[in-house]
PDB file of C-alpha atoms in Angstrom:
ATOM      1  CA  UNK T   1     -23.523  -7.273   5.317  1.00 41.00           C
ATOM      2  CA  UNK T   2     -20.677  -6.600   7.743  1.00 37.00           C
ATOM      3  CA  UNK T   3     -20.813  -9.645  10.005  1.00 38.00           C
ATOM      4  CA  UNK T   4     -17.716 -11.774   9.815  1.00 34.00           C
ATOM      5  CA  UNK T   5     -17.716 -15.395   9.188  1.00 36.00           C
ATOM      6  CA  UNK T   6     -15.629 -18.363   8.126  1.00 36.00           C
ATOM      7  CA  UNK T   7     -16.061 -20.459   5.100  1.00 38.00           C
ATOM      8  CA  UNK T   8     -17.930 -23.797   5.509  1.00 36.00           C
ATOM      9  CA  UNK T   9     -20.137 -23.869   2.147  1.00 36.00           C
ATOM     10  CA  UNK T  10     -19.888 -25.974  -0.929  1.00 32.00           C
ATOM     11  CA  UNK T  11     -17.424 -24.975  -3.678  1.00 35.00           C
ATOM     12  CA  UNK T  12     -18.987 -23.979  -7.184  1.00 36.00           C
ATOM     13  CA  UNK T  13     -16.436 -25.288  -9.693  1.00 34.00           C
ATOM     14  CA  UNK T  14     -18.613 -24.322 -12.465  1.00 34.00           C
ATOM     15  CA  UNK T  15     -17.469 -20.656 -12.646  1.00 34.00           C
ATOM     16  CA  UNK T  16     -13.918 -21.722 -12.619  1.00 33.00           C
ATOM     17  CA  UNK T  17     -14.807 -23.858 -15.857  1.00 31.00           C
ATOM     18  CA  UNK T  18     -16.152 -20.996 -17.679  1.00 33.00           C
ATOM     19  CA  UNK T  19     -12.624 -19.765 -17.965  1.00 31.00           C
ATOM     20  CA  UNK T  20     -10.093 -22.420 -18.212  1.00 31.00           C
ATOM     21  CA  UNK T  21     -10.696 -25.851 -16.514  1.00 28.00           C
ATOM     22  CA  UNK T  22     -12.614 -27.614 -13.404  1.00 28.00           C
ATOM     23  CA  UNK T  23     -12.237 -26.096  -9.936  1.00 30.00           C
ATOM     24  CA  UNK T  24     -10.478 -29.384  -8.704  1.00 35.00           C
ATOM     25  CA  UNK T  25      -7.328 -30.290 -10.550  1.00 39.00           C
ATOM     26  CA  UNK T  26      -6.296 -27.027 -12.069  1.00 42.00           C
ATOM     27  CA  UNK T  27      -2.912 -27.152 -13.882  1.00 46.00           C
ATOM     28  CA  UNK T  28      -0.117 -25.489 -12.012  1.00 58.00           C
ATOM     29  CA  UNK T  29       0.720 -23.493 -15.245  1.00 85.00           C
ATOM     30  CA  UNK T  30      -2.643 -21.271 -14.058  1.00 91.00           C
ATOM     31  CA  UNK T  31      -2.750 -18.219 -12.080  1.00 95.00           C
ATOM     32  CA  UNK T  32      -5.813 -17.708  -9.803  1.00 96.00           C
ATOM     33  CA  UNK T  33      -6.985 -14.458  -8.666  1.00 98.00           C
ATOM     34  CA  UNK T  34      -9.425 -14.630  -5.695  1.00 98.00           C
ATOM     35  CA  UNK T  35     -11.613 -11.545  -5.063  1.00 98.00           C
ATOM     36  CA  UNK T  36     -13.150 -11.544  -1.491  1.00 98.00           C
ATOM     37  CA  UNK T  37     -15.715  -9.439   0.230  1.00 98.00           C
ATOM     38  CA  UNK T  38     -18.454 -10.284   2.926  1.00 97.00           C
ATOM     39  CA  UNK T  39     -21.484 -11.794   1.259  1.00 96.00           C
ATOM     40  CA  UNK T  40     -20.229 -12.454  -2.305  1.00 97.00           C
ATOM     41  CA  UNK T  41     -23.170 -10.553  -3.904  1.00 97.00           C
ATOM     42  CA  UNK T  42     -22.046  -7.135  -4.322  1.00 98.00           C
ATOM     43  CA  UNK T  43     -18.217  -5.914  -4.308  1.00 98.00           C
ATOM     44  CA  UNK T  44     -16.398  -9.228  -4.996  1.00 98.00           C
ATOM     45  CA  UNK T  45     -18.709  -9.943  -7.778  1.00 98.00           C
ATOM     46  CA  UNK T  46     -18.261  -6.590  -9.443  1.00 98.00           C
ATOM     47  CA  UNK T  47     -14.498  -6.861  -8.929  1.00 98.00           C
ATOM     48  CA  UNK T  48     -14.408 -10.578 -10.377  1.00 98.00           C
ATOM     49  CA  UNK T  49     -16.385  -9.642 -13.559  1.00 98.00           C
ATOM     50  CA  UNK T  50     -14.825  -6.292 -14.263  1.00 98.00           C
ATOM     51  CA  UNK T  51     -11.367  -8.205 -14.007  1.00 97.00           C
ATOM     52  CA  UNK T  52     -12.551 -10.503 -16.499  1.00 96.00           C
ATOM     53  CA  UNK T  53     -13.809  -7.945 -18.776  1.00 96.00           C
ATOM     54  CA  UNK T  54     -10.676  -5.588 -18.609  1.00 95.00           C
ATOM     55  CA  UNK T  55      -8.478  -8.454 -19.275  1.00 94.00           C
ATOM     56  CA  UNK T  56     -10.407  -9.583 -22.271  1.00 94.00           C
ATOM     57  CA  UNK T  57     -10.656  -5.703 -23.584  1.00 92.00           C
ATOM     58  CA  UNK T  58      -6.802  -5.769 -23.563  1.00 91.00           C
ATOM     59  CA  UNK T  59      -5.953  -9.311 -24.597  1.00 89.00           C
ATOM     60  CA  UNK T  60      -8.974 -10.105 -26.693  1.00 87.00           C
ATOM     61  CA  UNK T  61      -9.724 -13.319 -24.675  1.00 83.00           C
ATOM     62  CA  UNK T  62      -9.370 -14.249 -21.077  1.00 81.00           C
ATOM     63  CA  UNK T  63      -7.046 -17.312 -21.006  1.00 78.00           C
ATOM     64  CA  UNK T  64      -3.455 -18.271 -20.923  1.00 81.00           C
ATOM     65  CA  UNK T  65      -3.970 -19.714 -17.444  1.00 90.00           C
ATOM     66  CA  UNK T  66      -5.587 -16.890 -15.891  1.00 93.00           C
ATOM     67  CA  UNK T  67      -8.683 -17.765 -13.476  1.00 95.00           C
ATOM     68  CA  UNK T  68     -10.412 -15.031 -11.919  1.00 97.00           C
ATOM     69  CA  UNK T  69     -13.135 -15.847  -9.137  1.00 97.00           C
ATOM     70  CA  UNK T  70     -14.716 -14.547  -6.007  1.00 98.00           C
ATOM     71  CA  UNK T  71     -15.890 -15.771  -2.653  1.00 98.00           C
ATOM     72  CA  UNK T  72     -17.512 -14.241   0.343  1.00 97.00           C
ATOM     73  CA  UNK T  73     -16.149 -14.533   4.185  1.00 97.00           C
ATOM     74  CA  UNK T  74     -19.841 -14.638   5.138  1.00 95.00           C
ATOM     75  CA  UNK T  75     -20.703 -15.907   1.620  1.00 88.00           C
ATOM     76  CA  UNK T  76     -24.531 -16.246   0.425  1.00 89.00           C
ATOM     77  CA  UNK T  77     -24.004 -19.661  -1.187  1.00 93.00           C
ATOM     78  CA  UNK T  78     -25.518 -20.085  -4.360  1.00 94.00           C
ATOM     79  CA  UNK T  79     -27.325 -16.370  -4.238  1.00 95.00           C
ATOM     80  CA  UNK T  80     -27.505 -14.180  -7.183  1.00 96.00           C
ATOM     81  CA  UNK T  81     -25.687 -11.176  -7.656  1.00 97.00           C
ATOM     82  CA  UNK T  82     -27.409  -7.859  -6.308  1.00 97.00           C
ATOM     83  CA  UNK T  83     -29.462  -6.390  -9.015  1.00 98.00           C
ATOM     84  CA  UNK T  84     -27.779  -2.932  -8.488  1.00 98.00           C
ATOM     85  CA  UNK T  85     -24.217  -4.924  -8.992  1.00 98.00           C
ATOM     86  CA  UNK T  86     -25.621  -6.251 -12.171  1.00 98.00           C
ATOM     87  CA  UNK T  87     -26.726  -2.848 -13.426  1.00 98.00           C
ATOM     88  CA  UNK T  88     -23.298  -1.510 -12.690  1.00 98.00           C
ATOM     89  CA  UNK T  89     -21.431  -4.185 -14.359  1.00 98.00           C
ATOM     90  CA  UNK T  90     -23.859  -3.640 -17.537  1.00 98.00           C
ATOM     91  CA  UNK T  91     -22.799  -0.035 -17.517  1.00 98.00           C
ATOM     92  CA  UNK T  92     -19.338  -0.903 -17.906  1.00 97.00           C
ATOM     93  CA  UNK T  93     -20.039  -3.477 -20.543  1.00 97.00           C
ATOM     94  CA  UNK T  94     -19.081  -6.417 -18.391  1.00 97.00           C
ATOM     95  CA  UNK T  95     -21.133  -9.876 -18.178  1.00 95.00           C
ATOM     96  CA  UNK T  96     -22.837 -10.796 -14.893  1.00 96.00           C
ATOM     97  CA  UNK T  97     -24.530 -13.906 -16.354  1.00 96.00           C
ATOM     98  CA  UNK T  98     -24.332 -17.210 -14.591  1.00 95.00           C
ATOM     99  CA  UNK T  99     -22.925 -15.675 -11.140  1.00 97.00           C
ATOM    100  CA  UNK T 100     -23.734 -17.663  -8.042  1.00 96.00           C
ATOM    101  CA  UNK T 101     -22.318 -16.731  -4.481  1.00 97.00           C
ATOM    102  CA  UNK T 102     -19.870 -18.767  -2.768  1.00 97.00           C
ATOM    103  CA  UNK T 103     -18.733 -18.964   0.900  1.00 97.00           C
ATOM    104  CA  UNK T 104     -15.089 -18.617   1.181  1.00 97.00           C
ATOM    105  CA  UNK T 105     -13.448 -22.066   1.861  1.00 96.00           C
ATOM    106  CA  UNK T 106      -9.938 -23.038   2.575  1.00 96.00           C
ATOM    107  CA  UNK T 107      -9.297 -24.567  -0.703  1.00 96.00           C
ATOM    108  CA  UNK T 108     -10.179 -21.326  -2.316  1.00 97.00           C
ATOM    109  CA  UNK T 109      -7.226 -19.881  -0.425  1.00 97.00           C
ATOM    110  CA  UNK T 110      -4.963 -22.682  -0.819  1.00 96.00           C
ATOM    111  CA  UNK T 111      -5.490 -22.641  -4.742  1.00 96.00           C
ATOM    112  CA  UNK T 112      -5.274 -18.903  -5.027  1.00 97.00           C
ATOM    113  CA  UNK T 113      -2.186 -17.145  -6.455  1.00 97.00           C
ATOM    114  CA  UNK T 114      -3.559 -13.481  -5.454  1.00 98.00           C
ATOM    115  CA  UNK T 115      -6.431 -12.754  -3.065  1.00 98.00           C
ATOM    116  CA  UNK T 116      -7.694  -9.191  -3.364  1.00 98.00           C
ATOM    117  CA  UNK T 117     -10.011  -8.285  -0.639  1.00 98.00           C
ATOM    118  CA  UNK T 118     -12.444  -5.268  -0.352  1.00 98.00           C
ATOM    119  CA  UNK T 119     -11.183  -4.152   3.224  1.00 97.00           C
ATOM    120  CA  UNK T 120      -8.395  -4.800   5.688  1.00 96.00           C
ATOM    121  CA  UNK T 121     -10.830  -6.861   7.558  1.00 97.00           C
ATOM    122  CA  UNK T 122     -11.361  -9.460   5.032  1.00 98.00           C
ATOM    123  CA  UNK T 123      -7.512  -9.445   4.228  1.00 97.00           C
ATOM    124  CA  UNK T 124      -7.111 -10.307   8.141  1.00 97.00           C
ATOM    125  CA  UNK T 125      -9.715 -12.949   8.033  1.00 97.00           C
ATOM    126  CA  UNK T 126      -8.106 -14.660   4.823  1.00 97.00           C
ATOM    127  CA  UNK T 127      -4.592 -14.562   6.460  1.00 97.00           C
ATOM    128  CA  UNK T 128      -6.091 -16.055   9.642  1.00 96.00           C
ATOM    129  CA  UNK T 129      -7.208 -19.204   7.659  1.00 95.00           C
ATOM    130  CA  UNK T 130      -3.566 -19.925   7.241  1.00 90.00           C
ATOM    131  CA  UNK T 131      -2.063 -21.707   4.105  1.00 91.00           C
ATOM    132  CA  UNK T 132       0.704 -19.162   3.736  1.00 93.00           C
ATOM    133  CA  UNK T 133      -1.604 -16.725   2.647  1.00 95.00           C
ATOM    134  CA  UNK T 134      -0.012 -13.632   3.838  1.00 94.00           C
ATOM    135  CA  UNK T 135       2.473 -12.732   0.957  1.00 94.00           C
ATOM    136  CA  UNK T 136      -0.416 -13.116  -1.668  1.00 97.00           C
ATOM    137  CA  UNK T 137      -3.418 -11.388  -0.052  1.00 98.00           C
ATOM    138  CA  UNK T 138      -3.755  -7.658  -0.146  1.00 97.00           C
ATOM    139  CA  UNK T 139      -6.749  -5.263  -0.242  1.00 97.00           C
ATOM    140  CA  UNK T 140      -7.622  -4.393  -3.584  1.00 98.00           C
ATOM    141  CA  UNK T 141      -6.677  -0.674  -3.171  1.00 97.00           C
ATOM    142  CA  UNK T 142      -3.352  -1.764  -1.307  1.00 97.00           C
ATOM    143  CA  UNK T 143      -2.422  -3.860  -4.252  1.00 98.00           C
ATOM    144  CA  UNK T 144      -2.953  -0.996  -6.619  1.00 97.00           C
ATOM    145  CA  UNK T 145      -0.740   1.346  -4.499  1.00 96.00           C
ATOM    146  CA  UNK T 146       1.976  -1.054  -4.724  1.00 97.00           C
ATOM    147  CA  UNK T 147       1.594  -2.135  -8.406  1.00 97.00           C
ATOM    148  CA  UNK T 148       1.676   1.848  -9.242  1.00 96.00           C
ATOM    149  CA  UNK T 149       5.233   1.886  -7.779  1.00 96.00           C
ATOM    150  CA  UNK T 150       6.686  -1.104  -9.873  1.00 96.00           C
ATOM    151  CA  UNK T 151       8.600  -0.361 -12.704  1.00 95.00           C
ATOM    152  CA  UNK T 152       6.860  -2.531 -15.596  1.00 93.00           C
ATOM    153  CA  UNK T 153      10.267  -2.782 -17.305  1.00 93.00           C
ATOM    154  CA  UNK T 154      11.286  -5.173 -14.421  1.00 96.00           C
ATOM    155  CA  UNK T 155       8.330  -7.524 -15.063  1.00 96.00           C
ATOM    156  CA  UNK T 156       8.618 -10.350 -17.547  1.00 95.00           C
ATOM    157  CA  UNK T 157       7.288  -9.757 -20.935  1.00 93.00           C
ATOM    158  CA  UNK T 158       3.717 -10.748 -22.163  1.00 89.00           C
ATOM    159  CA  UNK T 159       5.606 -13.143 -24.606  1.00 91.00           C
ATOM    160  CA  UNK T 160       6.590 -15.274 -21.546  1.00 93.00           C
ATOM    161  CA  UNK T 161       2.996 -15.488 -20.782  1.00 91.00           C
ATOM    162  CA  UNK T 162       0.584 -13.865 -18.152  1.00 93.00           C
ATOM    163  CA  UNK T 163       1.013 -16.430 -15.651  1.00 94.00           C
ATOM    164  CA  UNK T 164       4.826 -15.772 -15.365  1.00 95.00           C
ATOM    165  CA  UNK T 165       4.117 -12.083 -15.338  1.00 96.00           C
ATOM    166  CA  UNK T 166       1.405 -12.323 -12.834  1.00 96.00           C
ATOM    167  CA  UNK T 167       3.631 -14.260 -10.573  1.00 97.00           C
ATOM    168  CA  UNK T 168       6.531 -11.900 -10.826  1.00 97.00           C
ATOM    169  CA  UNK T 169       3.894  -8.914 -10.023  1.00 97.00           C
ATOM    170  CA  UNK T 170       2.618 -10.478  -6.831  1.00 97.00           C
ATOM    171  CA  UNK T 171       6.213 -11.029  -5.844  1.00 97.00           C
ATOM    172  CA  UNK T 172       7.420  -7.372  -6.363  1.00 97.00           C
ATOM    173  CA  UNK T 173       4.227  -6.237  -4.780  1.00 97.00           C
ATOM    174  CA  UNK T 174       4.715  -8.094  -1.605  1.00 96.00           C
ATOM    175  CA  UNK T 175       8.519  -7.037  -1.404  1.00 95.00           C
ATOM    176  CA  UNK T 176       7.231  -3.213  -1.357  1.00 94.00           C
ATOM    177  CA  UNK T 177       4.362  -3.826   1.211  1.00 90.00           C
ATOM    178  CA  UNK T 178       6.468  -2.619   4.043  1.00 83.00           C
ATOM    179  CA  UNK T 179       7.804   0.514   2.613  1.00 86.00           C
ATOM    180  CA  UNK T 180       4.766   2.039   0.755  1.00 79.00           C
ATOM    181  CA  UNK T 181       2.075   2.611   3.475  1.00 82.00           C
ATOM    182  CA  UNK T 182      -1.430   3.730   2.976  1.00 79.00           C
ATOM    183  CA  UNK T 183      -1.942   7.558   3.788  1.00 83.00           C
ATOM    184  CA  UNK T 184      -4.844   6.531   6.042  1.00 84.00           C
ATOM    185  CA  UNK T 185      -6.278   3.348   7.108  1.00 79.00           C
ATOM    186  CA  UNK T 186      -9.507   3.940   5.191  1.00 87.00           C
ATOM    187  CA  UNK T 187      -7.595   4.354   1.985  1.00 91.00           C
ATOM    188  CA  UNK T 188      -7.360   0.644   1.343  1.00 92.00           C
ATOM    189  CA  UNK T 189     -11.212   0.126   1.815  1.00 96.00           C
ATOM    190  CA  UNK T 190     -13.849  -0.506  -0.511  1.00 97.00           C
ATOM    191  CA  UNK T 191     -17.023   0.108   1.509  1.00 96.00           C
ATOM    192  CA  UNK T 192     -19.979  -2.126   1.363  1.00 97.00           C
ATOM    193  CA  UNK T 193     -23.067  -0.911  -0.800  1.00 97.00           C
ATOM    194  CA  UNK T 194     -25.277  -3.755   0.343  1.00 95.00           C
ATOM    195  CA  UNK T 195     -28.802  -2.352   0.523  1.00 95.00           C
ATOM    196  CA  UNK T 196     -27.848   1.232  -0.795  1.00 97.00           C
ATOM    197  CA  UNK T 197     -29.355   3.099  -3.917  1.00 98.00           C
ATOM    198  CA  UNK T 198     -27.972   2.503  -7.410  1.00 98.00           C
ATOM    199  CA  UNK T 199     -26.073   6.060  -7.040  1.00 98.00           C
ATOM    200  CA  UNK T 200     -23.903   4.571  -4.292  1.00 98.00           C
ATOM    201  CA  UNK T 201     -23.332   1.150  -6.146  1.00 98.00           C
ATOM    202  CA  UNK T 202     -22.328   3.331  -9.212  1.00 98.00           C
ATOM    203  CA  UNK T 203     -19.639   4.992  -6.738  1.00 98.00           C
ATOM    204  CA  UNK T 204     -18.384   1.764  -5.441  1.00 98.00           C
ATOM    205  CA  UNK T 205     -18.059   0.672  -9.121  1.00 98.00           C
ATOM    206  CA  UNK T 206     -16.264   3.606 -10.139  1.00 98.00           C
ATOM    207  CA  UNK T 207     -13.499   3.007  -7.322  1.00 97.00           C
ATOM    208  CA  UNK T 208     -13.298  -0.620  -8.237  1.00 98.00           C
ATOM    209  CA  UNK T 209     -12.679   0.491 -11.794  1.00 98.00           C
ATOM    210  CA  UNK T 210     -10.033   2.892 -10.744  1.00 97.00           C
ATOM    211  CA  UNK T 211      -8.274   0.409  -8.767  1.00 98.00           C
ATOM    212  CA  UNK T 212      -8.397  -2.275 -11.161  1.00 97.00           C
ATOM    213  CA  UNK T 213      -7.355  -0.396 -14.263  1.00 97.00           C
ATOM    214  CA  UNK T 214      -3.446  -0.225 -13.401  1.00 97.00           C
ATOM    215  CA  UNK T 215      -3.459  -3.813 -12.017  1.00 97.00           C
ATOM    216  CA  UNK T 216      -4.915  -5.188 -15.165  1.00 96.00           C
ATOM    217  CA  UNK T 217      -2.395  -3.017 -17.342  1.00 96.00           C
ATOM    218  CA  UNK T 218       0.531  -4.469 -15.076  1.00 96.00           C
ATOM    219  CA  UNK T 219      -0.980  -7.899 -15.489  1.00 94.00           C
ATOM    220  CA  UNK T 220      -1.327  -7.748 -19.273  1.00 91.00           C
ATOM    221  CA  UNK T 221       1.331  -5.219 -20.132  1.00 91.00           C
ATOM    222  CA  UNK T 222      -1.287  -3.506 -21.900  1.00 89.00           C
ATOM    223  CA  UNK T 223      -2.886   0.002 -21.087  1.00 87.00           C
ATOM    224  CA  UNK T 224      -6.535   0.536 -21.271  1.00 82.00           C
ATOM    225  CA  UNK T 225      -7.790   1.980 -24.637  1.00 77.00           C
ATOM    226  CA  UNK T 226      -8.448   5.800 -24.530  1.00 64.00           C
TER     227      UNK T 226
END
């Protein structure tokens, strides 16, 4: 599950509709987070559904214009999530129901306000698609590192809406990117658990959880419950 590819599949608007509105014609007062991996059956589904789960835990609902989706650079269009990924999500209390894989399309990148990828290679592939994606595309762990350096007091309050706060967060992270480098190249990678035993899926789930926690806290202004 490491071969690169380009998006040529058919978009699945039904998953976006679960959160806010249809995939086509989203209102401008929305903020779309797109998680990207290779096959869209392991890492990006885990990240997508954990993001939804953690936001809901903090705010009581996933809404306010926030849309969370995923796709794969070599996506298995219409495929179910890997069983071990479903197990990991269940152990976090997150919902895996109704998931189907998608191949990454130009329109996904065009509509995304923030693209979080599993690896640097995925990030490069997204940016190579164009659409001025460079300033809003990060690896997940890269974005976490940048978010950790942002003073929450400099972000708009949640009273201004999660969309306004999220856009400010992305701008602040992009401004810091050239100043806060990863200690090693591998530090920004989430490795592919495809075909691995459940224990490895759990370790990847833990990595994703640790990376997402400060991101969701920054987005919502609400820390995780102890």
